[in-house]
Amino acid sequence: MNEFSKMMAAIAFWSRIALAAAVLCIGTFAAAQTNAASAAFKVEERNFQKARR
């Protein structure tokens, strides 16, 4: 295996790890945003129900 092939293999390996980490972080952030939005919506819904009574 020549130097260029080793270098390309290393780049592919680390790129895959970086991509997996980015996807994981984005997924975690999206889940946190969804939970926050859901909680805010529930509070608004409760306030709306109280106001209608």
PDB file of C-alpha atoms in Angstrom:
ATOM      1  CA  MET A   1       0.000   0.000   0.000  1.00  0.00           C
ATOM      2  CA  ASN A   2       1.601   3.260  -1.026  1.00  0.00           C
ATOM      3  CA  GLU A   3       1.563   6.499   0.984  1.00  0.00           C
ATOM      4  CA  PHE A   4      -1.281   8.031  -1.012  1.00  0.00           C
ATOM      5  CA  SER A   5      -3.559   5.035  -0.418  1.00  0.00           C
ATOM      6  CA  LYS A   6      -2.799   5.071   3.308  1.00  0.00           C
ATOM      7  CA  MET A   7      -3.552   8.782   3.459  1.00  0.00           C
ATOM      8  CA  MET A   8      -6.842   8.366   1.576  1.00  0.00           C
ATOM      9  CA  ALA A   9      -7.865   5.474   3.840  1.00  0.00           C
ATOM     10  CA  ALA A  10      -7.139   7.561   6.928  1.00  0.00           C
ATOM     11  CA  ILE A  11      -9.109  10.522   5.546  1.00  0.00           C
ATOM     12  CA  ALA A  12     -12.070   8.261   4.727  1.00  0.00           C
ATOM     13  CA  PHE A  13     -11.941   6.689   8.191  1.00  0.00           C
ATOM     14  CA  TRP A  14     -11.859   9.994  10.096  1.00  0.00           C
ATOM     15  CA  SER A  15     -14.424  11.572   7.782  1.00  0.00           C
ATOM     16  CA  ARG A  16     -16.830   8.747   8.556  1.00  0.00           C
ATOM     17  CA  ILE A  17     -16.291   9.223  12.302  1.00  0.00           C
ATOM     18  CA  ALA A  18     -16.767  12.994  12.012  1.00  0.00           C
ATOM     19  CA  LEU A  19     -19.935  12.518   9.971  1.00  0.00           C
ATOM     20  CA  ALA A  20     -21.353  10.051  12.506  1.00  0.00           C
ATOM     21  CA  ALA A  21     -20.583  12.465  15.359  1.00  0.00           C
ATOM     22  CA  ALA A  22     -22.237  15.353  13.499  1.00  0.00           C
ATOM     23  CA  VAL A  23     -25.370  13.309  12.790  1.00  0.00           C
ATOM     24  CA  LEU A  24     -25.534  12.244  16.437  1.00  0.00           C
ATOM     25  CA  CYS A  25     -25.166  15.845  17.665  1.00  0.00           C
ATOM     26  CA  ILE A  26     -27.765  17.155  15.222  1.00  0.00           C
ATOM     27  CA  GLY A  27     -30.181  14.402  16.242  1.00  0.00           C
ATOM     28  CA  THR A  28     -29.691  15.167  19.934  1.00  0.00           C
ATOM     29  CA  PHE A  29     -30.183  18.905  19.325  1.00  0.00           C
ATOM     30  CA  ALA A  30     -33.336  18.277  17.269  1.00  0.00           C
ATOM     31  CA  ALA A  31     -34.768  16.037  19.997  1.00  0.00           C
ATOM     32  CA  ALA A  32     -34.064  18.687  22.644  1.00  0.00           C
ATOM     33  CA  GLN A  33     -35.729  21.349  20.486  1.00  0.00           C
ATOM     34  CA  THR A  34     -38.775  19.120  19.966  1.00  0.00           C
ATOM     35  CA  ASN A  35     -39.083  18.461  23.704  1.00  0.00           C
ATOM     36  CA  ALA A  36     -38.807  22.180  24.500  1.00  0.00           C
ATOM     37  CA  ALA A  37     -41.401  23.061  21.862  1.00  0.00           C
ATOM     38  CA  SER A  38     -43.723  20.339  23.149  1.00  0.00           C
ATOM     39  CA  ALA A  39     -43.415  21.597  26.733  1.00  0.00           C
ATOM     40  CA  ALA A  40     -44.060  25.192  25.643  1.00  0.00           C
ATOM     41  CA  PHE A  41     -47.087  24.088  23.636  1.00  0.00           C
ATOM     42  CA  LYS A  42     -48.531  22.246  26.658  1.00  0.00           C
ATOM     43  CA  VAL A  43     -48.146  25.363  28.819  1.00  0.00           C
ATOM     44  CA  GLU A  44     -49.849  27.498  26.169  1.00  0.00           C
ATOM     45  CA  GLU A  45     -52.654  24.953  25.817  1.00  0.00           C
ATOM     46  CA  ARG A  46     -53.185  24.944  29.594  1.00  0.00           C
ATOM     47  CA  ASN A  47     -53.284  28.748  29.683  1.00  0.00           C
ATOM     48  CA  PHE A  48     -55.746  28.785  26.797  1.00  0.00           C
ATOM     49  CA  GLN A  49     -58.018  26.273  28.552  1.00  0.00           C
ATOM     50  CA  LYS A  50     -57.953  28.376  31.751  1.00  0.00           C
ATOM     51  CA  ALA A  51     -58.794  31.537  29.806  1.00  0.00           C
ATOM     52  CA  ARG A  52     -61.798  29.890  28.140  1.00  0.00           C
ATOM     53  CA  ARG A  53     -63.420  28.940  31.450  1.00  0.00           C
TER      54      ARG A  53
END
